[in-house]
Tab-separated table of C-alpha atoms in Angstrom:
chain	number	residue	atom	x	y	z
J	227	MET	CA	96.561	-48.613	-96.575
J	228	GLN	CA	96.101	-51.182	-93.791
J	229	LEU	CA	92.615	-51.210	-92.303
J	230	PRO	CA	92.257	-51.209	-88.492
J	231	ALA	CA	91.636	-54.576	-86.906
J	232	GLU	CA	88.323	-53.368	-85.460
J	233	PHE	CA	87.085	-52.492	-88.927
J	234	LEU	CA	88.155	-55.834	-90.352
J	235	ALA	CA	86.403	-57.645	-87.507
J	236	LEU	CA	83.091	-56.163	-88.646
J	237	PHE	CA	83.362	-58.217	-91.839
J	238	ALA	CA	84.879	-61.363	-90.486
J	239	GLY	CA	82.793	-64.463	-91.042
J	240	GLY	CA	81.752	-67.002	-88.495
J	241	THR	CA	82.037	-65.350	-85.101
J	242	GLY	CA	82.021	-61.603	-85.774
J	243	TYR	CA	79.860	-58.622	-84.970
J	244	LEU	CA	76.498	-59.996	-86.116
J	245	LEU	CA	76.394	-62.303	-83.102
J	246	ASP	CA	78.416	-60.196	-80.695
J	247	GLN	CA	81.683	-62.167	-80.893
J	248	LEU	CA	80.105	-65.497	-79.865
J	249	HIS	CA	83.561	-67.126	-79.656
J	250	THR	CA	84.261	-64.956	-76.549
J	251	TRP	CA	81.133	-65.825	-74.631
J	252	GLY	CA	82.840	-68.381	-72.389
J	253	PRO	CA	81.354	-71.162	-70.223
J	254	VAL	CA	78.272	-71.069	-68.073
J	255	LEU	CA	77.374	-73.221	-65.106
J	256	THR	CA	74.326	-75.457	-65.578
J	257	PRO	CA	72.770	-78.082	-63.341
J	258	ALA	CA	74.497	-80.683	-65.563
J	259	GLY	CA	77.960	-79.079	-65.322
J	260	SER	CA	80.079	-76.449	-67.044
J	261	PHE	CA	78.780	-75.842	-70.550
J	262	GLN	CA	80.274	-73.871	-73.404
J	263	LEU	CA	79.491	-73.127	-77.046
J	264	GLN	CA	82.619	-73.621	-79.167
J	265	PRO	CA	82.488	-72.513	-82.833
J	266	ALA	CA	82.876	-75.623	-85.054
J	267	ARG	CA	86.195	-76.362	-86.770
J	268	ILE	CA	86.010	-78.396	-89.927
J	269	GLU	CA	89.180	-80.421	-89.509
J	270	GLU	CA	88.606	-81.363	-85.889
J	271	ASP	CA	84.878	-81.546	-85.549
J	272	LEU	CA	83.482	-82.737	-88.912
J	273	PRO	CA	83.777	-86.486	-88.120
J	274	LEU	CA	81.741	-86.199	-84.908
J	275	ILE	CA	79.091	-83.929	-86.385
J	276	HIS	CA	78.804	-86.105	-89.490
J	277	ARG	CA	78.232	-89.168	-87.279
J	278	TRP	CA	75.468	-87.393	-85.355
J	279	MET	CA	73.781	-86.245	-88.581
J	280	ASN	CA	73.614	-89.893	-89.671
J	281	ASP	CA	71.851	-91.065	-86.577
J	282	PRO	CA	68.448	-92.452	-87.680
J	283	ALA	CA	66.743	-90.488	-84.941
J	284	VAL	CA	68.265	-87.247	-86.180
J	285	ALA	CA	68.340	-87.673	-89.941
J	286	PRO	CA	64.636	-87.007	-90.710
J	287	PHE	CA	64.763	-83.631	-89.066
J	288	TRP	CA	68.202	-82.271	-90.093
J	289	GLU	CA	68.260	-83.877	-93.514
J	290	LEU	CA	72.062	-83.985	-93.585
J	291	ALA	CA	72.537	-87.777	-93.526
J	292	GLY	CA	74.775	-89.209	-96.193
J	293	PRO	CA	78.382	-88.653	-97.253
J	294	ARG	CA	80.666	-86.534	-95.172
J	295	ASN	CA	80.866	-83.748	-97.787
J	296	ARG	CA	77.180	-83.056	-97.311
J	297	THR	CA	77.708	-82.189	-93.657
J	298	GLU	CA	80.917	-80.334	-94.547
J	299	ASP	CA	79.152	-78.169	-97.155
J	300	HIS	CA	76.532	-77.271	-94.513
J	301	LEU	CA	79.147	-76.171	-92.030
J	302	ARG	CA	81.316	-74.339	-94.583
J	303	ALA	CA	78.310	-72.295	-95.826
J	304	GLN	CA	78.065	-70.816	-92.353
J	305	LEU	CA	81.762	-70.575	-91.549
J	306	ASP	CA	82.567	-68.849	-94.828
J	307	GLY	CA	79.517	-66.586	-94.630
J	308	ASP	CA	79.013	-63.147	-93.085
J	309	GLY	CA	78.597	-64.404	-89.534
J	310	ARG	CA	74.793	-64.422	-89.306
J	311	SER	CA	74.871	-68.123	-88.369
J	312	VAL	CA	77.551	-69.858	-86.296
J	313	PRO	CA	77.754	-73.644	-86.045
J	314	CYS	CA	78.963	-74.787	-82.615
J	315	LEU	CA	79.793	-77.800	-80.545
J	316	GLY	CA	78.172	-77.842	-77.143
J	317	VAL	CA	80.871	-78.967	-74.678
J	318	LEU	CA	79.766	-80.207	-71.308
J	319	ASP	CA	82.479	-80.622	-68.636
J	320	GLY	CA	85.051	-80.852	-71.438
J	321	THR	CA	83.168	-83.357	-73.600
J	322	PRO	CA	81.587	-82.416	-76.946
J	323	MET	CA	78.026	-83.742	-76.674
J	324	SER	CA	75.777	-81.573	-78.882
J	325	TYR	CA	75.670	-79.488	-82.041
J	326	TRP	CA	74.184	-75.981	-82.086
J	327	GLU	CA	73.550	-73.258	-84.596
J	328	ILE	CA	73.154	-69.766	-83.220
J	329	TYR	CA	71.822	-67.447	-85.855
J	330	ARG	CA	70.315	-64.026	-86.492
J	331	ALA	CA	66.666	-64.937	-87.060
J	332	ASP	CA	65.845	-61.388	-88.215
J	333	LEU	CA	68.412	-61.788	-91.058
J	334	ASP	CA	67.408	-65.358	-91.909
J	335	PRO	CA	64.771	-66.560	-94.387
J	336	LEU	CA	62.754	-67.501	-91.289
J	337	ALA	CA	62.006	-63.730	-90.888
J	338	ARG	CA	59.660	-63.961	-93.868
J	339	HIS	CA	57.417	-66.401	-91.974
J	340	TYR	CA	56.807	-64.580	-88.736
J	341	PRO	CA	56.790	-60.955	-87.416
J	342	ALA	CA	60.549	-60.741	-86.728
J	343	ARG	CA	62.064	-58.049	-84.651
J	344	PRO	CA	65.605	-56.588	-84.900
J	345	HIS	CA	68.194	-58.767	-83.259
J	346	ASP	CA	65.952	-61.840	-82.808
J	347	THR	CA	68.334	-64.693	-82.331
J	348	GLY	CA	67.596	-68.282	-83.303
J	349	ILE	CA	68.725	-71.642	-81.991
J	350	HIS	CA	68.981	-75.052	-83.651
J	351	VAL	CA	70.149	-77.944	-81.486
J	352	LEU	CA	71.017	-81.592	-81.785
J	353	VAL	CA	71.882	-83.656	-78.718
J	354	GLY	CA	74.428	-86.136	-80.030
J	355	ALA	CA	74.371	-89.301	-77.954
J	356	ALA	CA	71.131	-91.281	-77.599
J	357	THR	CA	71.968	-91.753	-73.892
J	358	ASP	CA	71.802	-87.938	-73.388
J	359	ARG	CA	68.290	-87.684	-74.805
J	360	GLY	CA	64.957	-88.074	-73.008
J	361	ARG	CA	66.215	-87.226	-69.499
J	362	GLY	CA	65.829	-83.508	-69.336
J	363	LEU	CA	69.382	-82.656	-70.270
J	364	GLY	CA	68.347	-80.946	-73.526
J	365	SER	CA	65.829	-78.650	-71.911
J	366	GLY	CA	68.329	-77.669	-69.241
J	367	LEU	CA	70.927	-76.787	-71.845
J	368	LEU	CA	68.363	-74.921	-74.017
J	369	ARG	CA	67.490	-72.758	-71.041
J	370	ALA	CA	71.187	-72.120	-70.367
J	371	VAL	CA	71.964	-71.223	-73.996
J	372	ALA	CA	68.885	-68.925	-74.238
J	373	ASP	CA	70.016	-67.126	-71.113
J	374	LEU	CA	73.542	-66.942	-72.499
J	375	VAL	CA	72.216	-65.308	-75.693
J	376	LEU	CA	70.207	-62.781	-73.702
J	377	ASP	CA	73.132	-62.050	-71.407
J	378	ARG	CA	75.758	-61.615	-74.174
J	379	ARG	CA	73.447	-59.896	-76.750
J	380	PRO	CA	71.907	-56.939	-74.937
J	381	ALA	CA	70.158	-55.759	-78.137
J	382	CYS	CA	68.335	-59.129	-78.411
J	383	ALA	CA	64.896	-59.180	-76.765
J	384	ARG	CA	63.791	-62.633	-77.974
J	385	VAL	CA	65.341	-66.025	-78.613
J	386	VAL	CA	63.435	-68.039	-81.215
J	387	ALA	CA	63.352	-71.551	-82.513
J	388	GLU	CA	61.364	-73.477	-85.137
J	389	PRO	CA	61.482	-77.242	-84.430
J	390	ASP	CA	59.580	-79.552	-86.706
J	391	LEU	CA	56.082	-80.153	-85.287
J	392	ARG	CA	56.619	-83.915	-85.782
J	393	ASN	CA	59.640	-83.752	-83.372
J	394	THR	CA	57.525	-83.754	-80.258
J	395	PRO	CA	60.436	-84.365	-77.853
J	396	SER	CA	62.178	-81.233	-79.230
J	397	VAL	CA	59.025	-79.121	-78.897
J	398	ALA	CA	58.591	-80.392	-75.335
J	399	ALA	CA	62.215	-79.556	-74.484
J	400	PHE	CA	61.776	-75.957	-75.670
J	401	LEU	CA	58.601	-75.594	-73.602
J	402	SER	CA	60.443	-76.967	-70.545
J	403	ALA	CA	63.260	-74.471	-71.212
J	404	GLY	CA	60.996	-71.469	-70.802
J	405	PHE	CA	59.996	-70.936	-74.474
J	406	ARG	CA	56.393	-70.309	-75.289
J	407	PHE	CA	54.556	-71.724	-78.304
J	408	ALA	CA	53.781	-68.710	-80.540
J	409	ASP	CA	52.443	-70.201	-83.813
J	410	GLU	CA	52.604	-72.864	-86.401
J	411	VAL	CA	54.552	-71.800	-89.517
J	412	ASP	CA	55.051	-73.456	-92.874
J	413	LEU	CA	58.700	-73.447	-93.791
J	414	PRO	CA	60.474	-75.094	-96.776
J	415	GLY	CA	60.341	-78.800	-96.017
J	416	LYS	CA	58.510	-78.717	-92.752
J	417	ARG	CA	55.650	-77.394	-90.660
J	418	ALA	CA	57.262	-75.874	-87.593
J	419	ALA	CA	56.388	-74.793	-84.116
J	420	LEU	CA	57.506	-71.196	-83.624
J	421	MET	CA	58.925	-71.073	-80.088
J	422	ILE	CA	59.919	-67.793	-78.437
J	423	ARG	CA	61.718	-67.005	-75.192
J	424	ASP	CA	61.209	-63.381	-74.286
J	425	ARG	CA	63.666	-61.383	-72.304
J	426	VAL	CA	60.825	-59.793	-70.270
J	427	LEU	CA	59.462	-63.211	-69.350
J	428	ARG	CA	62.787	-65.010	-68.650
J	429	ASP	CA	62.253	-64.974	-64.901
J	430	VAL	CA	58.612	-66.074	-65.186
J	431	LEU	CA	58.685	-69.083	-67.602
């Protein structure tokens, strides 16, 4: 018996039902230009993501520096999984310039470290080029992506993030993007700032 496509889609990895078909979300207009999250593809995107992970400014926080297979294993674990985390390239006006992970925080080990709510959605972000950092671009894109999550995931009431407390530029970018500092949490390998953007406060912060 052949199963209906709708049923199969529920169990498709990468971009399926757990994140409301992220691959269909489309572009959004930001002050910096047209921005879109594109689910990562190993063959096409691995060299660029691997190069970013080996940037000395990035390596201490992502801990994926080293041979290419280390980055590949990290991507494949998500792409071959159940869809609770989707690795993406952030494409600005047609140019890939950042790496994102959009994930179900309520289904992630993070949920053991804070009072998670159903459909909480998490964000990890890496701005690739050094020339794109430190000029407000990251905070603008964080705000746009958080809004995109809230718009495309009606069941999600909160977008969360857990940047390393040592990464002060990242924490500042989340604050500038309308996230509030909720707590400090001890996670495996880091002490993190728990940042939350609430749907009910999105027009206030």
